[in-house]
Coordinates of C-alpha atoms (C1' of nucleotides) in Angstrom, one line a residue:
Chain A
M1 CA -0.2 0.1 0.1
R2 CA 0.9 3.6 -0.5
A3 CA 2.6 5.4 2.1
G4 CA 0.3 8.2 2.2
D5 CA -2.7 5.9 2.6
R6 CA -1.0 4.2 5.3
A7 CA -0.3 7.6 7.2
Y8 CA -4.0 8.7 6.9
R9 CA -5.4 5.4 8.2
T10 CA -3.0 5.0 10.9
L11 CA -3.6 8.5 11.8
R12 CA -7.4 8.5 11.2
A13 CA -7.7 5.3 13.2
E14 CA -5.9 6.8 16.3
I15 CA -8.1 9.9 15.9
L16 CA -11.4 8.0 16.1
D17 CA -10.5 5.7 18.8
G18 CA -9.2 8.4 21.0
S19 CA -5.5 7.8 21.2
L20 CA -5.0 11.3 19.7
E21 CA -6.8 13.2 21.8
P22 CA -8.9 16.3 20.4
G23 CA -6.3 19.5 20.8
T24 CA -3.7 17.4 19.7
L25 CA -1.0 19.1 17.5
L26 CA -0.1 17.0 14.6
Q27 CA 3.3 18.5 13.2
E28 CA 4.6 17.2 9.9
V29 CA 8.0 16.4 10.9
E30 CA 7.1 14.7 14.0
Q31 CA 4.6 12.4 12.5
S32 CA 6.9 11.8 9.7
T33 CA 9.3 10.7 12.0
R34 CA 7.1 8.7 14.1
L35 CA 5.0 7.0 11.4
G36 CA 8.6 6.3 9.8
V37 CA 7.9 7.8 6.2
S38 CA 9.0 11.5 4.7
R39 CA 6.9 14.6 5.1
T40 CA 5.4 14.2 1.7
P41 CA 3.0 11.2 2.6
V42 CA 2.6 12.9 5.9
R43 CA 1.3 16.3 4.3
E44 CA -1.1 14.1 2.0
A45 CA -2.6 12.6 5.0
L46 CA -3.1 15.5 7.2
R47 CA -4.9 17.3 4.2
Q48 CA -7.2 14.4 3.8
L49 CA -8.1 14.6 7.4
A50 CA -8.4 18.4 7.3
A51 CA -11.0 17.5 4.4
D52 CA -12.5 14.8 6.4
G53 CA -13.1 17.6 9.5
L54 CA -11.1 15.6 11.7
V55 CA -8.0 17.7 11.8
A56 CA -8.1 21.7 11.6
A57 CA -5.3 24.0 10.5
S58 CA -4.4 26.1 13.5
G59 CA -1.9 28.7 12.9
R60 CA 0.8 26.6 13.0
G61 CA 0.5 22.7 12.4
N62 CA -2.7 20.8 12.5
V63 CA -4.8 20.0 15.4
V64 CA -7.2 17.2 16.2
T65 CA -10.5 18.8 16.2
A66 CA -12.5 18.4 19.1
V67 CA -16.4 17.1 19.3
S68 CA -18.2 19.9 21.4
R69 CA -21.8 19.5 22.2
D70 CA -23.2 21.7 19.6
D71 CA -21.3 19.5 17.3
I72 CA -23.1 16.4 18.1
V73 CA -26.5 18.0 17.6
S74 CA -25.3 19.3 14.4
L75 CA -24.0 16.2 13.5
Y76 CA -27.5 14.3 14.2
E77 CA -29.4 16.7 12.3
L78 CA -27.1 15.9 9.1
R79 CA -27.2 12.3 9.9
E80 CA -31.0 12.4 10.0
A81 CA -31.3 14.2 6.8
L82 CA -29.0 11.8 5.0
E83 CA -30.0 8.7 6.9
A84 CA -33.7 9.0 6.7
K85 CA -33.3 10.0 2.9
A86 CA -31.3 7.0 2.3
A87 CA -33.6 4.7 4.2
A88 CA -36.4 5.7 1.9
L89 CA -34.5 5.1 -1.3
A90 CA -33.4 1.6 0.0
A91 CA -36.9 0.8 0.8
Q92 CA -37.7 1.5 -2.8
H93 CA -34.9 -0.1 -4.6
H94 CA -33.3 -2.7 -2.6
D95 CA -32.8 -6.4 -2.9
D96 CA -34.4 -8.5 -0.2
A97 CA -31.4 -11.2 0.4
P98 CA -28.8 -8.8 2.4
F99 CA -31.7 -7.4 4.4
D100 CA -33.2 -10.7 5.2
G101 CA -29.5 -12.0 6.4
I102 CA -29.0 -8.7 8.8
R103 CA -32.6 -9.2 10.0
E104 CA -31.8 -12.5 11.1
R105 CA -28.5 -11.4 12.9
L106 CA -30.4 -8.1 14.6
L107 CA -32.8 -10.7 16.0
D108 CA -29.8 -12.4 17.5
A109 CA -28.5 -9.3 18.9
P110 CA -30.1 -9.0 22.3
R111 CA -27.9 -12.7 23.1
L112 CA -24.9 -10.8 21.9
L113 CA -25.5 -8.1 23.9
E114 CA -26.0 -10.3 27.2
Q115 CA -22.3 -11.0 26.9
G116 CA -21.2 -7.8 27.6
E117 CA -17.8 -6.4 26.3
P118 CA -17.0 -9.4 24.0
G119 CA -20.2 -9.2 22.3
L120 CA -19.9 -5.6 21.2
G121 CA -17.6 -6.1 18.3
P122 CA -20.1 -8.3 16.5
Y123 CA -23.0 -6.1 17.7
F124 CA -21.3 -3.1 15.7
A125 CA -20.4 -5.3 13.0
I126 CA -24.1 -5.8 12.1
V127 CA -24.8 -2.0 12.8
D128 CA -22.0 -1.3 10.2
E129 CA -23.0 -4.0 7.8
L130 CA -26.7 -2.5 7.9
D131 CA -25.4 0.9 7.0
E132 CA -23.3 -0.4 4.0
A133 CA -26.3 -2.3 3.0
I134 CA -28.8 0.8 2.9
E135 CA -26.0 2.6 1.1
A136 CA -25.6 0.2 -1.3
A137 CA -29.3 0.1 -1.6
A138 CA -29.8 3.4 -1.9
G139 CA -27.7 3.6 -5.1
N140 CA -26.6 7.1 -4.8
P141 CA -22.7 7.8 -4.9
F142 CA -23.0 11.2 -3.8
L143 CA -25.6 10.4 -0.8
G144 CA -22.9 7.6 -0.3
A145 CA -20.4 9.7 0.2
A146 CA -22.0 12.0 2.4
L147 CA -23.2 9.2 4.7
R148 CA -19.4 7.9 4.9
N149 CA -18.1 11.4 5.9
V150 CA -21.2 11.7 8.9
Q151 CA -20.1 7.8 9.9
L152 CA -16.3 8.9 10.3
H153 CA -17.4 11.6 12.5
S154 CA -20.3 9.2 14.3
A155 CA -17.5 7.0 15.5
R156 CA -16.0 9.4 17.6
I157 CA -19.0 9.8 19.4
R158 CA -20.1 6.2 19.2
R159 CA -17.3 5.6 21.8
L160 CA -19.5 7.3 24.5
S161 CA -22.5 5.0 24.4
R162 CA -20.3 2.0 24.3
H163 CA -20.8 1.3 27.6
N164 CA -24.6 1.5 28.1
P165 CA -25.8 -1.9 27.4
E166 CA -29.8 -0.9 28.0
R167 CA -29.2 1.7 25.3
L168 CA -27.6 -0.8 22.9
R169 CA -30.4 -3.4 23.5
A170 CA -33.2 -0.3 22.4
A171 CA -31.1 0.7 19.6
A172 CA -31.2 -2.7 18.1
G173 CA -34.9 -3.0 18.2
E174 CA -34.7 0.2 16.4
H175 CA -32.5 -1.1 13.7
L176 CA -34.7 -4.0 13.5
L177 CA -37.7 -1.8 12.6
I178 CA -35.8 0.0 9.8
V179 CA -34.7 -3.1 8.5
E180 CA -38.4 -4.6 8.6
A181 CA -39.6 -1.5 7.1
I182 CA -37.0 -1.3 4.1
L183 CA -37.9 -5.1 3.6
A184 CA -41.8 -4.1 3.3
R185 CA -41.0 -1.3 1.0
D186 CA -42.6 1.1 3.0
A187 CA -40.3 4.2 2.1
E188 CA -42.2 6.6 4.7
L189 CA -42.2 3.9 7.6
A190 CA -38.3 3.5 7.0
S191 CA -37.7 7.2 6.8
H192 CA -39.6 8.0 10.2
A193 CA -38.1 4.8 11.8
T194 CA -34.4 6.2 11.1
H195 CA -35.7 9.3 12.6
V196 CA -37.0 7.9 15.8
H197 CA -33.7 5.9 16.0
L198 CA -31.5 9.3 15.4
H199 CA -33.5 11.0 18.1
R200 CA -33.3 8.4 20.6
S201 CA -29.5 8.1 19.8
L202 CA -29.0 11.7 20.2
T203 CA -30.6 12.2 23.7
N204 CA -28.5 9.1 25.1
A205 CA -25.3 10.7 23.1
L206 CA -26.2 14.1 24.7
A207 CA -26.7 12.5 28.2
T208 CA -23.4 10.4 28.3
A209 CA -21.5 13.3 26.5
S210 CA -22.1 15.9 29.1
E211 CA -20.9 13.3 31.6
A212 CA -17.7 12.9 29.5
V213 CA -17.3 16.4 29.0
D214 CA -17.5 17.3 32.5
A215 CA -15.2 14.6 33.5
A216 CA -12.5 16.0 30.9
T217 CA -13.2 19.2 32.2
S218 CA -12.5 18.5 35.6
E219 CA -9.5 16.4 34.7
S220 CA -7.8 19.1 33.2
P221 CA -9.8 22.6 33.6
A222 CA -6.9 24.6 32.1
D223 CA -5.5 22.5 29.2
R224 CA -7.4 24.2 26.6
G225 CA -4.4 24.7 24.4
P226 CA -3.0 22.4 21.7
K227 CA -0.9 19.7 23.0
V228 CA 2.0 18.1 21.4
A229 CA 1.7 14.0 20.7
Chain B
M1 CA -1.8 33.1 -1.7
R2 CA -0.2 29.8 -1.6
A3 CA 0.6 28.1 -4.9
G4 CA -0.9 24.9 -3.8
D5 CA -4.6 26.9 -3.3
R6 CA -3.8 28.8 -6.2
A7 CA -3.6 25.6 -8.7
Y8 CA -6.8 24.4 -6.8
R9 CA -9.0 26.9 -7.5
T10 CA -7.8 27.2 -11.1
L11 CA -8.5 23.8 -11.9
R12 CA -11.5 23.8 -9.9
A13 CA -12.7 26.9 -12.1
E14 CA -11.9 25.6 -15.0
I15 CA -13.5 22.3 -14.7
L16 CA -16.8 23.8 -13.0
D17 CA -16.9 26.4 -16.4
G18 CA -16.5 23.4 -18.7
S19 CA -12.9 24.4 -19.8
L20 CA -11.5 21.4 -18.7
E21 CA -14.1 19.0 -20.3
P22 CA -15.1 15.9 -18.5
G23 CA -12.6 13.1 -19.6
T24 CA -9.7 15.4 -19.9
L25 CA -6.6 13.6 -18.5
L26 CA -4.8 15.8 -15.7
Q27 CA -1.0 14.9 -15.5
E28 CA 1.0 16.2 -12.8
V29 CA 3.8 17.4 -15.1
E30 CA 1.8 18.9 -17.5
Q31 CA -0.1 21.0 -15.3
S32 CA 2.7 22.0 -13.4
T33 CA 4.4 23.5 -16.2
R34 CA 1.0 25.2 -17.4
L35 CA 0.1 26.8 -14.2
G36 CA 3.9 27.5 -13.4
V37 CA 4.2 26.0 -10.3
S38 CA 6.2 22.5 -9.1
R39 CA 4.5 18.9 -8.9
T40 CA 4.1 19.4 -5.2
P41 CA 1.3 21.9 -5.0
V42 CA -0.3 20.7 -8.2
R43 CA -0.4 17.2 -6.5
E44 CA -2.2 18.9 -3.2
A45 CA -4.6 20.4 -6.1
L46 CA -5.3 17.1 -7.6
R47 CA -5.8 15.4 -4.2
Q48 CA -8.8 17.9 -3.5
L49 CA -10.3 18.0 -6.3
A50 CA -10.4 14.1 -6.1
A51 CA -12.1 14.7 -2.8
D52 CA -14.5 16.9 -4.3
G53 CA -15.4 14.4 -6.7
L54 CA -14.5 16.6 -9.7
V55 CA -11.4 14.5 -10.7
A56 CA -11.2 10.4 -10.3
A57 CA -7.9 8.5 -10.4
S58 CA -7.9 6.6 -13.9
G59 CA -4.7 4.3 -13.9
R60 CA -2.5 6.9 -15.4
G61 CA -3.3 10.2 -13.9
N62 CA -6.5 11.8 -13.0
V63 CA -9.0 12.2 -15.3
V64 CA -12.1 15.2 -15.1
T65 CA -15.3 13.5 -13.8
A66 CA -18.3 13.1 -16.3
V67 CA -21.9 14.2 -15.2
S68 CA -24.1 11.6 -16.3
R69 CA -27.5 11.8 -16.5
D70 CA -27.9 9.1 -13.3
D71 CA -25.5 11.6 -11.5
I72 CA -27.7 14.4 -11.8
V73 CA -30.7 12.4 -10.4
S74 CA -28.4 11.3 -7.7
L75 CA -27.0 14.9 -6.9
Y76 CA -30.8 16.2 -6.7
E77 CA -31.9 13.2 -4.4
L78 CA -29.0 14.6 -2.3
R79 CA -29.8 18.1 -2.5
E80 CA -33.2 17.5 -1.7
A81 CA -32.5 15.9 1.6
L82 CA -29.8 18.6 2.5
E83 CA -31.5 21.9 1.3
A84 CA -35.0 20.9 2.7
K85 CA -33.3 20.1 6.3
A86 CA -31.4 23.2 5.9
A87 CA -34.4 25.3 4.7
A88 CA -36.2 24.1 7.8
L89 CA -33.5 24.8 10.1
A90 CA -33.0 28.2 8.9
A91 CA -37.0 28.9 9.2
Q92 CA -36.2 28.2 13.1
H93 CA -33.2 29.9 13.7
H94 CA -33.0 32.8 11.3
D95 CA -32.7 36.6 11.9
D96 CA -34.9 38.3 9.4
A97 CA -32.4 40.9 8.1
P98 CA -30.6 38.9 5.2
F99 CA -34.1 37.1 4.3
D100 CA -35.7 40.4 4.1
G101 CA -33.0 41.9 1.7
I102 CA -33.0 38.9 -0.6
R103 CA -36.9 38.9 -0.6
E104 CA -36.2 42.6 -2.1
R105 CA -34.1 41.5 -4.5
L106 CA -36.0 38.5 -5.6
L107 CA -39.2 40.6 -6.2
D108 CA -36.9 42.5 -8.8
A109 CA -35.5 39.2 -10.4
P110 CA -38.0 39.3 -13.5
R111 CA -36.9 42.4 -14.4
L112 CA -33.4 41.2 -14.4
L113 CA -34.6 38.5 -16.2
E114 CA -36.0 40.6 -19.0
Q115 CA -32.4 42.0 -19.8
G116 CA -31.4 38.4 -21.0
E117 CA -27.8 37.4 -20.9
P118 CA -26.4 40.6 -18.9
G119 CA -28.9 40.1 -16.1
L120 CA -27.6 36.6 -15.0
G121 CA -24.9 37.3 -13.4
P122 CA -26.8 39.5 -10.9
Y123 CA -29.7 37.1 -10.8
F124 CA -27.5 34.1 -10.0
A125 CA -25.8 36.3 -7.7
I126 CA -29.2 36.6 -5.5
V127 CA -29.7 32.9 -5.6
D128 CA -26.1 32.3 -4.2
E129 CA -26.6 34.7 -1.4
L130 CA -30.0 32.9 -0.6
D131 CA -28.0 29.9 -0.4
E132 CA -25.5 31.4 1.8
A133 CA -28.0 32.9 3.9
I134 CA -29.8 29.9 4.6
E135 CA -26.6 27.9 5.2
A136 CA -25.8 30.8 8.0
A137 CA -29.1 30.5 9.6
A138 CA -29.0 26.6 9.8
G139 CA -25.9 27.4 11.7
N140 CA -25.0 23.8 11.1
P141 CA -21.2 23.4 10.2
F142 CA -21.6 20.0 8.9
L143 CA -24.5 20.5 7.0
G144 CA -22.6 23.7 5.6
A145 CA -19.9 21.5 4.4
A146 CA -22.0 18.9 2.9
L147 CA -24.2 21.6 1.1
R148 CA -21.1 23.6 -0.1
N149 CA -20.0 20.0 -1.8
V150 CA -23.3 19.8 -3.8
Q151 CA -23.3 23.2 -4.9
L152 CA -20.2 22.5 -6.5
H153 CA -21.9 19.9 -8.6
S154 CA -24.7 21.6 -9.0
A155 CA -22.6 24.4 -10.6
R156 CA -21.7 22.0 -13.4
I157 CA -25.0 21.5 -14.2
R158 CA -26.6 24.9 -13.9
R159 CA -24.8 25.8 -17.1
L160 CA -27.3 23.6 -18.8
S161 CA -30.3 25.9 -17.7
R162 CA -28.8 29.1 -18.5
H163 CA -30.5 29.6 -21.7
N164 CA -33.9 28.8 -20.4
P165 CA -35.3 32.3 -19.4
E166 CA -38.9 30.8 -18.8
R167 CA -37.0 28.5 -16.5
L168 CA -35.3 31.0 -14.6
R169 CA -38.5 33.1 -14.3
A170 CA -40.2 30.1 -12.5
A171 CA -37.3 29.2 -10.4
A172 CA -37.1 32.9 -9.1
G173 CA -40.8 32.7 -8.2
E174 CA -39.7 29.1 -6.4
H175 CA -37.1 30.9 -4.7
L176 CA -39.3 33.8 -3.2
L177 CA -41.5 31.5 -1.6
I178 CA -38.7 29.5 0.2
V179 CA -37.7 33.0 1.6
E180 CA -41.3 33.9 2.3
A181 CA -41.5 30.4 4.3
I182 CA -38.5 31.3 6.4
L183 CA -39.6 34.6 7.3
A184 CA -42.7 33.2 8.4
R185 CA -41.0 30.6 10.3
D186 CA -42.8 28.0 8.8
A187 CA -40.1 25.1 8.8
E188 CA -42.5 22.6 7.2
L189 CA -43.5 25.0 4.2
A190 CA -40.0 25.9 3.7
S191 CA -39.1 22.3 3.7
H192 CA -41.7 21.7 1.1
A193 CA -41.2 24.5 -0.9
T194 CA -37.7 23.5 -1.3
H195 CA -38.7 19.9 -2.4
V196 CA -41.1 21.7 -5.2
H197 CA -38.2 24.1 -6.2
L198 CA -35.9 20.9 -6.6
H199 CA -38.3 18.8 -8.5
R200 CA -39.1 21.7 -10.9
S201 CA -35.1 22.2 -11.3
L202 CA -34.4 18.6 -12.1
T203 CA -37.2 18.0 -14.3
N204 CA -35.7 21.0 -16.4
A205 CA -32.4 19.9 -16.0
L206 CA -33.2 16.5 -17.1
A207 CA -34.9 17.5 -20.5
T208 CA -31.7 20.1 -21.4
A209 CA -29.3 17.6 -20.1
S210 CA -30.4 15.0 -22.7
E211 CA -30.4 17.6 -25.5
A212 CA -26.6 18.3 -24.2
V213 CA -25.9 14.7 -24.1
D214 CA -27.1 13.9 -27.8
A215 CA -25.2 16.8 -29.0
A216 CA -22.1 15.9 -27.4
T217 CA -22.4 12.4 -28.5
S218 CA -23.2 13.0 -32.1
E219 CA -20.5 15.6 -32.0
S220 CA -17.9 13.2 -31.3
P221 CA -19.1 9.7 -30.7
A222 CA -16.0 7.3 -30.8
D223 CA -14.4 10.0 -28.1
R224 CA -14.9 8.3 -25.0
G225 CA -11.3 8.0 -23.8
P226 CA -9.5 10.5 -21.6
K227 CA -7.9 13.3 -23.5
V228 CA -5.0 15.4 -23.1
A229 CA -5.4 18.9 -21.9
Chain C
dT1 C1' 3.8 -15.1 -39.0
dC2 C1' 2.5 -15.2 -34.1
dA3 C1' 3.8 -15.3 -29.6
dG4 C1' 6.3 -14.2 -25.6
dC5 C1' 9.7 -11.2 -23.6
dC6 C1' 12.6 -7.6 -23.2
dT7 C1' 13.6 -3.0 -23.3
dT8 C1' 12.8 1.6 -23.1
dG9 C1' 10.2 5.3 -21.7
dT10 C1' 6.6 8.0 -19.2
dG11 C1' 4.2 9.2 -15.2
dT12 C1' 3.6 8.7 -10.4
dG13 C1' 5.1 7.6 -5.4
dT14 C1' 8.8 9.5 -2.0
dA15 C1' 12.6 11.6 -0.3
dT16 C1' 15.1 15.5 0.9
dA17 C1' 17.0 20.3 0.2
dC18 C1' 16.1 25.1 0.2
dA19 C1' 12.8 28.8 0.8
dT20 C1' 9.6 31.6 3.5
dT21 C1' 6.5 32.7 6.8
dG22 C1' 5.3 33.5 10.9
dA23 C1' 5.3 33.3 15.8
dA24 C1' 8.0 34.4 20.1
dG25 C1' 11.2 36.1 23.1
dG26 C1' 14.2 39.6 23.9
dT27 C1' 16.0 44.2 23.9
dG28 C1' 15.8 48.9 23.6
dT29 C1' 13.3 53.2 23.8
dT30 C1' 9.8 56.1 25.8
Chain D
dA1 C1' 7.1 49.7 33.5
dA2 C1' 5.3 49.1 29.0
dC3 C1' 5.2 48.9 24.4
dA4 C1' 7.0 48.4 20.1
dC5 C1' 10.2 46.5 16.7
dC6 C1' 13.5 43.4 15.4
dT7 C1' 15.8 39.2 15.7
dT8 C1' 15.9 34.6 15.5
dC9 C1' 14.1 30.0 15.1
dA10 C1' 11.1 26.4 14.0
dA11 C1' 7.7 24.9 11.3
dT12 C1' 5.5 24.8 6.7
dG13 C1' 5.3 25.5 1.7
dT14 C1' 7.8 24.7 -2.8
dA15 C1' 11.2 22.2 -5.9
dT16 C1' 13.5 19.1 -7.8
dA17 C1' 16.1 14.9 -7.5
dC18 C1' 15.4 9.9 -7.4
dA19 C1' 12.9 5.1 -7.2
dC20 C1' 9.8 2.4 -8.8
dA21 C1' 5.7 0.7 -11.5
dC22 C1' 3.4 0.1 -15.5
dA23 C1' 2.3 -0.1 -20.6
dA24 C1' 3.7 0.1 -25.3
dG25 C1' 6.3 -1.2 -28.5
dG26 C1' 9.9 -3.9 -31.1
dC27 C1' 12.9 -7.7 -31.2
dT28 C1' 13.7 -12.5 -31.1
dG29 C1' 12.9 -17.2 -31.7
dA30 C1' 9.8 -21.0 -32.5

DNA sequence: TCAGCCTTGTGTGTATACATTGAAGGTGTT
DNA sequence: AACACCTTCAATGTATACACACAAGGCTGA
């Protein structure tokens, strides 16, 4: 694989899983030595991360963007517009096969979630597969690109609700309804079920996010400036 | 300004106004000599254009992407989702001042359009200002970024309806309704009026696009491969 | 004559050297 | 003591040299 792509994927993964915290300053030379490539591919990776909105130019160098409470609300507003549309389109155009499979696996999700932490990977795999199936069924490359971008940011927020089994169980039920609406080719229901799901998700994310923000604030109240990785 | 940005803006403008036709092969060395900068900023510009979806890697070099009939439909599906949401949010959150101004100017639009070609610039300026005002009033940076991206592609399509005065007059009326819905803080009406506007726009774009595609096809039927700029 | 291989050339990928900008800190003056 | 200017340095912006990969064309052998 190209060094530029490797650098991009590595940095993106580190930002999404939180190892590179918001506010972290990413400098070209520093990252190039750390990742073992020259500045050129690192530059390329940073530009792409900037286009994704995961880093932002800040005077000197690029800093990992923060996800504020307002950002979460904004992101969910956009997700609602995009995913409701995608679900409606999927309801109109889809092939049954992939959604039948996902439906079966979602019916099994509560059992996965009883296992606690080890079941989370497989569970999120189902959700990701559903997202991909909807995107594919919608058959709209522009919508698909926009969806992938919001999912990128959603991945950063999802970590907040990882440890809320009750919410995850409810979410599985909401996903199931979306799948069944698509299978029934009921575009309006698919769209509204998506709206409901995202509304509940947002409510939960805001609740846990304020705790997380509070914790981070009390942890290092004065540390608002960029910090070096 | 940075050479990379200049290269990006130059290439983007040339793609949007059609001087770089779809299928044109953009090679780094070639463009770097043409634009008078080295390969590095050209590379940066090409990566960014690829992120925008205006060029696509194609074996050797990057080619300017084509806008197919399917693309137009897909783009309008996405626009509807985004712009309807944006109009609804704007109806809820806006300050009256900018929309009052735009409303006045839209009322004057028919007079502009009677002038033919010279009135087109001012007319499109009003439309652009409306887009910006809605984006600003929506107050959602993620939605704003997505909107700017679709507007980029829409600009390529808009050229097709430039020479249809009747359609432009109708569009001005549709825009006016959107503005008045926003001023009335009627989110649902703003959203639906946007839907109506885009539906009519799409219908017109498809009609003129098929003529344009037909013309292009009869003009150079065998010329489907990438051509050098 | 045809097929396969090799050679050559063009174009991108990466590294590095050089230019430039901008910020921070110190010093001098008011 | 405070403000402004200047110096200095570090980090980014740009250019270019080198490495590598792929494709096309020709040559050779069967």
